[in-house]
Coordinates of C-alpha atoms in Angstrom, one line a residue:
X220 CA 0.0 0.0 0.0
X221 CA 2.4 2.6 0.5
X222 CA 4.6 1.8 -2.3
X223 CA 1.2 2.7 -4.5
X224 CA 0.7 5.7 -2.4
X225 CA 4.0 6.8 -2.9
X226 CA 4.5 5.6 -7.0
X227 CA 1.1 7.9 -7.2
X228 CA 2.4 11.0 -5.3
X229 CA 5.6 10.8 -7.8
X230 CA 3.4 10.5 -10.6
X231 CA 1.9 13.9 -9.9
X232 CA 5.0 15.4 -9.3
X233 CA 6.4 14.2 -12.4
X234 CA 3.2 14.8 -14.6
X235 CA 2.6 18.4 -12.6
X236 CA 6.9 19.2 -13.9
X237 CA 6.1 18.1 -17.0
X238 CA 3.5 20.5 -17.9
X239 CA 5.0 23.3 -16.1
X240 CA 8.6 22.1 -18.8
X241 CA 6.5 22.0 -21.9
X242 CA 4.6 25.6 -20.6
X243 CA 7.9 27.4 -20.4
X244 CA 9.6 25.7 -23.0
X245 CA 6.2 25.9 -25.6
X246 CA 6.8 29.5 -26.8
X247 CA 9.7 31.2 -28.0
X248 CA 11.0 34.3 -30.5
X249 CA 9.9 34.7 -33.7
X250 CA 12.6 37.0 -35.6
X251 CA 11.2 38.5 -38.8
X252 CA 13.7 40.0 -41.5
X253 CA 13.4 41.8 -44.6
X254 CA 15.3 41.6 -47.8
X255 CA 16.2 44.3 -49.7
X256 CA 13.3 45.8 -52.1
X257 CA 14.0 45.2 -55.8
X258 CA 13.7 48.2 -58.0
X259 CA 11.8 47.0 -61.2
X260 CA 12.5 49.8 -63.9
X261 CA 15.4 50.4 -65.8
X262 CA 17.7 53.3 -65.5
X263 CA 17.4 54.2 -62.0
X264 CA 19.0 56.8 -60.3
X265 CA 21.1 56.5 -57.3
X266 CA 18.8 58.4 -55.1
X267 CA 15.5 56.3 -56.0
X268 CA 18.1 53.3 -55.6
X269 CA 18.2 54.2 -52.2
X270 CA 14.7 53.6 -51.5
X271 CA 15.2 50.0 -52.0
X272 CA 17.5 49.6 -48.7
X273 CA 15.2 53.0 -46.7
X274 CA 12.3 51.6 -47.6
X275 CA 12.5 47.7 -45.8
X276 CA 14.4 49.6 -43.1
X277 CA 11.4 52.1 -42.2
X278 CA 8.9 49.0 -42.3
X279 CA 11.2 46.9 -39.2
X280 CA 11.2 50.1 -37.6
X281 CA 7.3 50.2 -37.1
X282 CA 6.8 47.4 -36.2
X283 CA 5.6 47.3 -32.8
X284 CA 8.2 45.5 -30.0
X285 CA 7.3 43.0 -27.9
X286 CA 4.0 42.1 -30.5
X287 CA 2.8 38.6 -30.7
X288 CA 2.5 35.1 -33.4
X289 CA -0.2 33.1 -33.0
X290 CA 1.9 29.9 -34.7
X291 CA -0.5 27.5 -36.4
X292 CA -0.2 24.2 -36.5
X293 CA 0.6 23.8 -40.1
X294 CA 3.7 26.3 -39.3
X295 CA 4.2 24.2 -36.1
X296 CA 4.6 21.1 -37.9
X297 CA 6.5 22.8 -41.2
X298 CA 9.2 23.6 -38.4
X299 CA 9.4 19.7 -37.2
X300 CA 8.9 18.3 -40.5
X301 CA 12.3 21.0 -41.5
X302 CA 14.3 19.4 -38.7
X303 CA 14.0 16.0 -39.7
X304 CA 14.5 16.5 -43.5
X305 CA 18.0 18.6 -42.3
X306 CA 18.5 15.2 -39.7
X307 CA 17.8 12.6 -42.6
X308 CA 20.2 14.7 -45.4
X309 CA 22.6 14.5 -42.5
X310 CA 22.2 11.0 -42.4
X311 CA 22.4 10.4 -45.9
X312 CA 25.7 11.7 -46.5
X313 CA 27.0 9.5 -43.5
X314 CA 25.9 6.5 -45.0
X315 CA 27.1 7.7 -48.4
X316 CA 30.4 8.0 -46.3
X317 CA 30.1 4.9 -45.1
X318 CA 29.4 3.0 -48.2
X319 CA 32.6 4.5 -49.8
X320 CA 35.1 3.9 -46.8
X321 CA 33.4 0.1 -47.0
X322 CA 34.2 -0.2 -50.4
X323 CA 37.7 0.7 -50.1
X324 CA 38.4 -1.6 -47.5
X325 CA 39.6 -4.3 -50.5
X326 CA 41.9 -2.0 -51.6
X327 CA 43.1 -0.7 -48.2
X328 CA 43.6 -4.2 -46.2
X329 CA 45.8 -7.2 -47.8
X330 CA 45.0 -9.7 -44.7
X331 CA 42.1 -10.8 -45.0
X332 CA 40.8 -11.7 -41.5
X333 CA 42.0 -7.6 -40.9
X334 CA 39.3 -7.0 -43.7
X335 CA 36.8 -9.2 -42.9
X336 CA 36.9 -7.5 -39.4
X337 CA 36.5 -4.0 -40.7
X338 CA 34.1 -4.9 -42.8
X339 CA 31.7 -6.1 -40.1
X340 CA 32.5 -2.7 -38.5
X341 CA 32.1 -1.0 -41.2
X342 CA 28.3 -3.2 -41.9
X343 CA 27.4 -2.1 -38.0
X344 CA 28.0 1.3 -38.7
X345 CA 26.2 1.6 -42.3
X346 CA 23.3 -0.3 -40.4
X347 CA 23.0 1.5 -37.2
X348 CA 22.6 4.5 -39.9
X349 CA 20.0 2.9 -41.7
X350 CA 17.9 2.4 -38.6
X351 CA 18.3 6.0 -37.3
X352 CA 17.0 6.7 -41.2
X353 CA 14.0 4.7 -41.0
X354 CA 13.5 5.9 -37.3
X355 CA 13.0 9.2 -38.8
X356 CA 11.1 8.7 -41.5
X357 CA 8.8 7.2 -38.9
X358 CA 8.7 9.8 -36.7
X359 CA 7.6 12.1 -39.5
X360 CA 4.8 9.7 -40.3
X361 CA 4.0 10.2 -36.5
X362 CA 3.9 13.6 -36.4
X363 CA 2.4 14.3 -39.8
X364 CA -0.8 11.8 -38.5
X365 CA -0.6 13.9 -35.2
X366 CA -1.0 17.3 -36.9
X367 CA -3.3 16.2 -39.2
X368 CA -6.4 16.6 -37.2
X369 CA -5.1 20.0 -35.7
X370 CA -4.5 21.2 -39.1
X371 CA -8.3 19.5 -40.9
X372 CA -10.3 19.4 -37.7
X373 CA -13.5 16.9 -37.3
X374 CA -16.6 18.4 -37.5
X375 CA -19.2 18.8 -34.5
X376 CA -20.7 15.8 -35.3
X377 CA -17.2 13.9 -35.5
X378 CA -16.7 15.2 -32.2
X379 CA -19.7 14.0 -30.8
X380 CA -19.3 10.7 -31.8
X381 CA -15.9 10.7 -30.4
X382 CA -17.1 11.3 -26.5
X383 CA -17.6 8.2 -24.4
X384 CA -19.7 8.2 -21.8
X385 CA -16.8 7.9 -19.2
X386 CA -16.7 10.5 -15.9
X387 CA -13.8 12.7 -16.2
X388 CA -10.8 11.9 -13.5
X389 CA -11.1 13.4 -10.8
X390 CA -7.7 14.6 -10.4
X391 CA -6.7 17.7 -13.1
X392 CA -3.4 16.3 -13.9
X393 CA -4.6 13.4 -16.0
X394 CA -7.2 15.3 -17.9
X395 CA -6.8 15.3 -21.4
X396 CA -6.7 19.2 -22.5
X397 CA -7.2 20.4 -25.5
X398 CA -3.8 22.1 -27.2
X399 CA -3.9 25.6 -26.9
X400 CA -2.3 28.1 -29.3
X401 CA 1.1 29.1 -28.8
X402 CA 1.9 32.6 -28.9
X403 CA 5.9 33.6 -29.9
X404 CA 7.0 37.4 -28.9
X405 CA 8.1 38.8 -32.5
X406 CA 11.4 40.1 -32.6
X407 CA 13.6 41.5 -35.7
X408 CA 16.8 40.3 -37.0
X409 CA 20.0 40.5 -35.2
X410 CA 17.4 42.9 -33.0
X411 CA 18.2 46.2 -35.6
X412 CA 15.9 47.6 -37.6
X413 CA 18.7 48.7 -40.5
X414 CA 20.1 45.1 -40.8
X415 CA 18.5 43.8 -44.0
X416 CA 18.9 40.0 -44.7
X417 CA 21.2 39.5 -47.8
X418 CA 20.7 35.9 -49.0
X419 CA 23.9 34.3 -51.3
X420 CA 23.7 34.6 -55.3
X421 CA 23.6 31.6 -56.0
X422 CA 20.5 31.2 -53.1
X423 CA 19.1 34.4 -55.4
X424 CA 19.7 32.6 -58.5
X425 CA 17.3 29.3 -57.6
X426 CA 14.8 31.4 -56.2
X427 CA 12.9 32.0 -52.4
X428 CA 11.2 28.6 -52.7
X429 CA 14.4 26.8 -53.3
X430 CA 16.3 24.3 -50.8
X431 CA 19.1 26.6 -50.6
X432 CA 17.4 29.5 -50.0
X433 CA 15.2 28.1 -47.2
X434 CA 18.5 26.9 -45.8
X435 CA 20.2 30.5 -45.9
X436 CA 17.2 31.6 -44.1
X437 CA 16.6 28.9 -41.5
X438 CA 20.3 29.3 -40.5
X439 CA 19.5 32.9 -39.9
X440 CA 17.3 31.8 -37.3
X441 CA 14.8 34.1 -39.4
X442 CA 11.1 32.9 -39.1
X443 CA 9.3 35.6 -41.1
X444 CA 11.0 37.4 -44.3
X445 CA 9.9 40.5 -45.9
X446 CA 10.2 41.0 -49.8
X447 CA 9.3 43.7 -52.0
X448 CA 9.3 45.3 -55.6
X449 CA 9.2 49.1 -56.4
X450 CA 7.6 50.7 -58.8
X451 CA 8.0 54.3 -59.6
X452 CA 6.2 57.0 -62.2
X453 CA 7.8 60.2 -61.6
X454 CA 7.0 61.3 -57.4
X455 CA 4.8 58.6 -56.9
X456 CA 5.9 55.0 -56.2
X457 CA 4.2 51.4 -56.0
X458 CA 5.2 49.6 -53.1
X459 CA 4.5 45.8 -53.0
X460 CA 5.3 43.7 -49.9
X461 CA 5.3 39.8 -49.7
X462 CA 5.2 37.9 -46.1
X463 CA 7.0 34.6 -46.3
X464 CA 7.1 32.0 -43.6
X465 CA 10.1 29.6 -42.9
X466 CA 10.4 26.6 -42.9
X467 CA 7.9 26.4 -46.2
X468 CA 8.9 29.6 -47.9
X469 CA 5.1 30.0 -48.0
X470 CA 3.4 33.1 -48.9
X471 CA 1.0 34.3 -46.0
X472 CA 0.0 38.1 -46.9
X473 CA 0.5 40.4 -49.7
X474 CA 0.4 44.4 -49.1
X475 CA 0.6 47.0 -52.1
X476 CA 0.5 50.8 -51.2
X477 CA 0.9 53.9 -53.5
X478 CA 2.5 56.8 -51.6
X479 CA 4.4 59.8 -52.9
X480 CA 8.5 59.1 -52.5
X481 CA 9.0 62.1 -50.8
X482 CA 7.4 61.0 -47.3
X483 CA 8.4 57.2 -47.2
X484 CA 7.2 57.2 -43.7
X485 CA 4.2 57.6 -44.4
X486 CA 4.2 54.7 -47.0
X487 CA 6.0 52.5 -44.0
X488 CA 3.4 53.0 -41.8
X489 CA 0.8 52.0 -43.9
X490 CA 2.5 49.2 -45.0
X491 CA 2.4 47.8 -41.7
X492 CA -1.2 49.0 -40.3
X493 CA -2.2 46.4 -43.2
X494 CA 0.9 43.9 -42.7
X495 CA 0.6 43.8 -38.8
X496 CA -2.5 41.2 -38.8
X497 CA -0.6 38.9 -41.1
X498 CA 2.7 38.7 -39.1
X499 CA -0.2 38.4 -35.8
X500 CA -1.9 35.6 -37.5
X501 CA -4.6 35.8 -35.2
X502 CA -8.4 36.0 -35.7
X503 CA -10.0 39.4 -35.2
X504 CA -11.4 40.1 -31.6
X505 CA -14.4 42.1 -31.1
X506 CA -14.6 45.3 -28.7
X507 CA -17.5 46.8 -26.7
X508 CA -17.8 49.3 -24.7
X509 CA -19.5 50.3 -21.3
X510 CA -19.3 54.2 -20.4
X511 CA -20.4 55.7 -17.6
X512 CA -22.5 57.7 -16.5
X513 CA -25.3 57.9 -18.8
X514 CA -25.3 61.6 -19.7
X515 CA -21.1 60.8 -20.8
X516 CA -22.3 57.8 -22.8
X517 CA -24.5 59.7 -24.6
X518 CA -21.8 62.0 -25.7
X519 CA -19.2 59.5 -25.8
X520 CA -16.5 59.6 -28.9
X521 CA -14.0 56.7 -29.0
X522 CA -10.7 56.4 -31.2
X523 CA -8.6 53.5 -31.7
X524 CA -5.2 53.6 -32.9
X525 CA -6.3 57.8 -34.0
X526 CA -9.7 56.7 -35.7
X527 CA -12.5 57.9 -34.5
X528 CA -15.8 54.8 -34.4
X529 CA -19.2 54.9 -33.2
X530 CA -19.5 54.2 -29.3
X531 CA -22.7 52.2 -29.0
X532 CA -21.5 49.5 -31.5
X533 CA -19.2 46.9 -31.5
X534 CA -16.2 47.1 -32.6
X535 CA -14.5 44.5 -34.7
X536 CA -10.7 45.1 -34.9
X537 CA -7.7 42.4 -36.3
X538 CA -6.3 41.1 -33.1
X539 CA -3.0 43.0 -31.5
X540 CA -1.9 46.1 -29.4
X541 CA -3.9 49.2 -29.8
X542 CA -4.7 52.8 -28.4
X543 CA -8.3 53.8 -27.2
X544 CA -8.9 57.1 -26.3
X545 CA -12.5 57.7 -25.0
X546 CA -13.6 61.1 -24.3
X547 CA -16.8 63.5 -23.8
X548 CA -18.6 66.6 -23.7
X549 CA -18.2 68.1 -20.7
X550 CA -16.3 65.0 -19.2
X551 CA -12.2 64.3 -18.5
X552 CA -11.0 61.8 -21.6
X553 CA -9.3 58.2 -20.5
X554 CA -6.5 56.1 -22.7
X555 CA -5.2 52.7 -22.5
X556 CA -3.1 51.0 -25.0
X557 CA -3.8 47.0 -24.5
X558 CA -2.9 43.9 -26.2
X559 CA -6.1 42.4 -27.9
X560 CA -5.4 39.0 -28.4
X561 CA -5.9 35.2 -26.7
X562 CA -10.0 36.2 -26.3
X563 CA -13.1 36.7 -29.0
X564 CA -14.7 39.4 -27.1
X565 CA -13.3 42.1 -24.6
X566 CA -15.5 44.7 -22.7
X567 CA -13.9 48.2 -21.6
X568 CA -15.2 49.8 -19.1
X569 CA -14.6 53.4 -17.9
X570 CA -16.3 55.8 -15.6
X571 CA -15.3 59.7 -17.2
X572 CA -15.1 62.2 -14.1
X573 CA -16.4 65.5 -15.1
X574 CA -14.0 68.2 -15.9
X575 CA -13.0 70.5 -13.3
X576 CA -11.7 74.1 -13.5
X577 CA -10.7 76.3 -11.0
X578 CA -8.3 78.3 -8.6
X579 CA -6.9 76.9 -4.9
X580 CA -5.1 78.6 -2.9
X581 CA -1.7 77.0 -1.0
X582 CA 0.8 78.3 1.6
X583 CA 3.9 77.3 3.6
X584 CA 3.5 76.2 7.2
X585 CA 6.2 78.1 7.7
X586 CA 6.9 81.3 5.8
X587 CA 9.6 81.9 3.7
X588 CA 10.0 84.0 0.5
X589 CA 10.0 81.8 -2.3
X590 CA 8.3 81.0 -5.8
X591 CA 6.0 78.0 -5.6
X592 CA 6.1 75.6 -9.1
X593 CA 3.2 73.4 -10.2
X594 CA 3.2 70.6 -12.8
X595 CA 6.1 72.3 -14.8
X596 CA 4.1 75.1 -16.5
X597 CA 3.0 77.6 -13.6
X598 CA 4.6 79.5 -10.7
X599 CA 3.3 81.9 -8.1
X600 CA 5.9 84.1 -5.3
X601 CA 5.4 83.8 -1.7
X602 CA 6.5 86.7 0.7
X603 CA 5.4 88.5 4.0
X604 CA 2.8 90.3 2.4
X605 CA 1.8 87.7 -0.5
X606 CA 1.5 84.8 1.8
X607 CA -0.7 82.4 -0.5
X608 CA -0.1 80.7 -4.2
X609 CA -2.3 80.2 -6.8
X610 CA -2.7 77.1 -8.5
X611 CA -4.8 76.0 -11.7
X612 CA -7.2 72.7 -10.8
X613 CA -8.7 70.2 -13.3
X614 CA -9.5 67.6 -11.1
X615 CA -6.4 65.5 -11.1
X616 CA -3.1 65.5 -8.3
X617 CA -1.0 68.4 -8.7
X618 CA 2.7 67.6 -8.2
X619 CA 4.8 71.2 -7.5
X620 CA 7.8 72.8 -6.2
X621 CA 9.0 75.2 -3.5
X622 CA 12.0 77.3 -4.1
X623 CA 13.2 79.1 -1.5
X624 CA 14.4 83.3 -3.1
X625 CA 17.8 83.2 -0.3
X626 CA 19.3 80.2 -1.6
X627 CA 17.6 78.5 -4.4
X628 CA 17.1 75.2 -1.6
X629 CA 13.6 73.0 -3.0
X630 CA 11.2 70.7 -1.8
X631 CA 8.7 68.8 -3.9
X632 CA 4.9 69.2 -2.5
X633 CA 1.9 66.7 -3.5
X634 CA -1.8 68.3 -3.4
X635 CA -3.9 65.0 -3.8
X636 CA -7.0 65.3 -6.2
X637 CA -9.1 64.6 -3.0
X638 CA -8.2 68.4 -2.0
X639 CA -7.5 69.8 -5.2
X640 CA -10.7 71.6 -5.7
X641 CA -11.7 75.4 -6.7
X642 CA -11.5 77.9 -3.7
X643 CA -9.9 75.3 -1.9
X644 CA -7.1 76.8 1.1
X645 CA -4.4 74.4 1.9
X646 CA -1.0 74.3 3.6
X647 CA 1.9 72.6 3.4
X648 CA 5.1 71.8 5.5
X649 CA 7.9 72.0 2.9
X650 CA 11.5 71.7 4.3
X651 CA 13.7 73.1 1.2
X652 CA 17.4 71.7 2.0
X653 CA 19.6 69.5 0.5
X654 CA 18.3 66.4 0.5
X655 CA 21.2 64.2 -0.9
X656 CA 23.6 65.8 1.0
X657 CA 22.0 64.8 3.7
X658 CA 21.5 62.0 3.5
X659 CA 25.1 61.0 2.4
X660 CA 25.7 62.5 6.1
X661 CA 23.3 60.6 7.7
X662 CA 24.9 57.3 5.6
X663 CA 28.3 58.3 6.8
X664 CA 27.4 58.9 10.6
X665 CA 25.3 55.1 9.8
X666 CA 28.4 53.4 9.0
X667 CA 30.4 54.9 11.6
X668 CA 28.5 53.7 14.5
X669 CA 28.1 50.2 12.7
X670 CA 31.8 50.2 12.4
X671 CA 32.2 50.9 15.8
X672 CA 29.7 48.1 17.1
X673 CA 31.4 45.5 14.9
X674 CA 34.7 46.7 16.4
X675 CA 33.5 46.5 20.4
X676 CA 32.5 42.5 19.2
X677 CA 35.8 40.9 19.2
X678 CA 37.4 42.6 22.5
X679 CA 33.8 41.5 24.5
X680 CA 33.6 38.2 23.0
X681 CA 36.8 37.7 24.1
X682 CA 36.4 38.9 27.9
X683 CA 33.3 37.2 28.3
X684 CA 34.6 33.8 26.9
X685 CA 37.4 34.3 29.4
X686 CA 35.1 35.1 32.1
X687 CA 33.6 32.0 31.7
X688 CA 36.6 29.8 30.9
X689 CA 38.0 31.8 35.0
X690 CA 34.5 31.3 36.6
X691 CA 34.5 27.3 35.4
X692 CA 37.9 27.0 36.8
X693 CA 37.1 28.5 40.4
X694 CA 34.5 26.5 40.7
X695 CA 36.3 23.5 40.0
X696 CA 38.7 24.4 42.0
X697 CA 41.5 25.8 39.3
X698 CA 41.8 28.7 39.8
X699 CA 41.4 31.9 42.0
X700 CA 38.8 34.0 43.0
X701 CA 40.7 37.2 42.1
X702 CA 41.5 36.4 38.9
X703 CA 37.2 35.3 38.3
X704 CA 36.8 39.0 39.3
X705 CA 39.2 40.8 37.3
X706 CA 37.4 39.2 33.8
X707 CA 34.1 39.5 35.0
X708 CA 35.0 43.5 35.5
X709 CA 36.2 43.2 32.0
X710 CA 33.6 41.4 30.5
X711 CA 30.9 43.5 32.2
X712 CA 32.7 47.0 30.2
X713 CA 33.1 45.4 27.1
X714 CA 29.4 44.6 27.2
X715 CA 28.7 47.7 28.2
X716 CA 30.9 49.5 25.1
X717 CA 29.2 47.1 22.6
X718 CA 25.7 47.8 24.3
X719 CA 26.7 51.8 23.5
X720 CA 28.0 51.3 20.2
X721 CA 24.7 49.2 19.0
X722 CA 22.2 52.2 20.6
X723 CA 24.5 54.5 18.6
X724 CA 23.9 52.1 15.6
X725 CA 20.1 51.9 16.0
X726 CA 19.9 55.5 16.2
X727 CA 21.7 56.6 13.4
X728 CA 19.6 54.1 11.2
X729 CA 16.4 55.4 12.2
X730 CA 17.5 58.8 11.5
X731 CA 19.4 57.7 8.3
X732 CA 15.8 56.0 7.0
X733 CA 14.1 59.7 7.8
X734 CA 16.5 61.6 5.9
X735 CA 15.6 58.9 3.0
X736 CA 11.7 59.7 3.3
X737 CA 12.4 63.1 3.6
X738 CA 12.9 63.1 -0.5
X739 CA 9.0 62.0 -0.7
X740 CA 7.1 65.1 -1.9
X741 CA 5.4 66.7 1.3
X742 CA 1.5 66.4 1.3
X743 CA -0.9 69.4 1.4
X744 CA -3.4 69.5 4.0
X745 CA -6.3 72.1 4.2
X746 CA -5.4 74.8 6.5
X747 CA -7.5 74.6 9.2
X748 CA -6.3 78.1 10.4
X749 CA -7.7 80.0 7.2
X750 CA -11.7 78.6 8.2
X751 CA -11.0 79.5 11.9
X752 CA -10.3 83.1 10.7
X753 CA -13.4 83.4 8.8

């Protein structure tokens, strides 16, 4: 019995490490390159030339980092299929190898027992070959019937049929889950935008669908490769871009744009607004919105990525990272940029807070002449007869700074949007002084006293070990009373230093961790004094 209880625990160790392996290991980069364009007219000059190298450049540079790949299972399996044709050519020119060194043996050995010997050898290795070949060529059977429902998947009624009438396992860990996409972050080759993938002539020569090409790319660790033709009639150019996937040199989107050659930006950009669902390869995700309050969703005008759409409908948008921007009459606008994807349907909800506009009023607890600065873009004196500053509100905090006139010391103040209202009064203990320097004194004075402490340890560990060591002796009757004494009187002062020197410790800490908070902005408070005075 416990042997089974035990084989069972390791069994959902193993099977729990296993799927946390293949979830870490699942997903990886997917590097996308681009060629250089190819200009298609005769007689170019050198500055349209350029535009084949600026061009591919500007199109890596907007793509968006950190964006993801959905990687299908027809791409997953391309990959697997790739690394067993490269493990069977591999093969193949061992055995080839092989063969010939066997052949030669007749030439090579005049004994013949020494050549009947090495040609057994020789047999063993030619066969063990063989068997690694057909191992392979069964493996891709395997994985080729594996993929094949993943790739052509049975219909509902297949599926049906398919069900037993079984209870599921209790236990999660032996469930049989269904394989979820996998999701690769999409980087760009050698991780530069201006590096442009240059592929040999002779790769050229035989063409982007050719072995030697694929091969070129694949050992570029490139997944994704861009490739495009020019074609230009006077300002004005045609811009075609392919999207070709590796291993498979397939073909998975096609992007033309017209744009003048004088903003090639613009033409880049474009290029990849279209391009960007076909390097996501993900479905499109639907959008809807819930706005509050009422009267704000009334009024309510949404933008993604810069275009404005109609609020009250759902929006239907190619899966990815975008920008909302939601905004009303009357009401303070929200943003979020989110990555839409993984999900058929997400819901954003936002509750717009109504503009506010308006003065407050703010002052130092203690006076001193000085110009107060608030959120970079206003500033308002203080002095014996101006003792309050005027700040703008709308509503949200309002970070500032106090400089005091004599000599030019600051300290940041924070007026919290709870208080930051019109007419508001408020006050504010700033402290302007030099932070840094001091706390770089309150460090030093820190380490001093803990230098110190660590000092006073050896001298008392030593008088109290030889207290004890004299007090064990006299009472075994080794030694004197006197000299008992003498170490205890010792022991008892070294305690006392290190007792001295770890208070000194403590307290320069404490005061070493306020000088540290001190560079927190101070909080405004509303000033109580200003209501008792009306």
């Amino acid at each position: 019995m416990k042997h089974s209880v035990r084989f069972f625990i390791l069994s959902l160790i193993f099977s729990f490490c296993g799927s946390a392996y293949s979830a870490t290991t699942a997903s990886s980069g997917w590097t996308l390159g681009s060629m250089e364009f190819s200009y298609k007219q005769q007689g170019k000059t050198d500055s349209k030339s350029k535009i084949t190298q600026v061009l591919p450049q500007l199109i890596l540079e907007q793509i968006a980092d950190n964006s993801l790949r959905l990687i299908s299972p027809q791409e997953d399996l391309d990959r697997q299929l790739y690394e067993l044709q490269t493990e069977r050519l591999s093969l193949f020119l061992q055995l080839s190898k092989e063969n010939k060194t066997r052949d030669a043996l007749v030439l090579s050995k005049d004994n013949p027992r020494a050549l009947r010997k090495a040609i057994i050898e020789s047999e063993e290795k030619i066969a063990d070959i063989k068997a690694k070949i057909d191992e392979n060529l069964l493996k891709k059977d395997e994985i080729t019937k594996k993929y094949e429902k993943k790739i052509n998947p049975p219909k509902e009624e297949e599926k049906n049929e398919e069900k037993h009438g079984f209870a599921p396992f209790p236990f999660p860990f032996f469930r049989e889950e269904e394989d979820k996409p996998v999701s690769e972050t999409v980087s760009l080759y050698k991780n530069d935008s201006s590096a442009l993938f240059s592929p040999s002539e002779n790769a050229k020569t035989e063409g982007i669908s050719s072995y030697t090409f694929e091969k070129e790319v694949t050992n570029a660790k490139i997944n994704g490769l861009l490739t495009g033709d020019i074609l230009i009639f006077g300002d004005y150019a045609s811009v075609t871009v392919n999207l070709y996937v590796f291993p498979g040199a397939k073909c998975t989107g096609t992007v033309t744009e017209v744009g003048n050659t004088s903003d090639l930006i613009a033409i880049a950009q474009s290029v990849v607004r279209n391009l960007t669902p076909k390097i996501a390869n993900s479905l499109p995700v639907r959008i809807r919105f819930d706005i509050k309050p009422e009267e704000a969703a009334r009024t309510a005008v949404v933008s993604v990525d810069g275009v404005v759409i109609p609020s009250e409908k759902d929006l239907i948008i190619d899966a990815g990272i975008h920008s909302i921007t939601i905004g009303a009459k009357n009401y303070d606008s929200q943003s979020i940029t989110y990555q839409f994807s993984g999900e058929e349907l997400f819901t954003v909800r936002t509750t717009l807070k109504p503009l506010v506009s308006g003065t407050l009023n703010i002052r130092l607890k203690k006076l001193k002449d000085g110009i107060f600065y608030f959120n970079g873009n206003e500033s308002a004196p203080v002095d014996g007869q101006n003792m309050y500053a005027t700040a703008s509100v709308n509503g949200k905090t309002i970070l500032g700074k106090f400089t005091r006139t004599e000599d030019n010391e600051s300290a940041f103040i924070l007026i919290p949007e709870s208080i930051a209202k019109d007419a508001g009064h408020l006050v504010v203990n700033a402290k302007p002084y030099d932070r840094a320097k001091n706390i770089d004194k309150r460090r030093r004075r820190m380490y001093t006293a803990y230098s110190a402490l660590i000092c006073s340890l050896p001298a008392t560990f030593f008088c109290v070990g030889n207290f004890n060591s004299a007090t064990n002796a006299y009472n075994a009757d080794r030694g004197t009373y006197e000299d008992a004494l003498s170490w205890q009187k010792r022991a008892y002062a070294s305690i006392g230093v290190s007792c001295v020197a770890g208070g000194w410790f403590v307290f320069e800490m404490v005061r070493y961790l306020f000088a540290a908070n001190e560079v927190l902005p101070a909080s405004a408070k509303p000033d109580k004094s200003y209501k008792e005075d009306r």
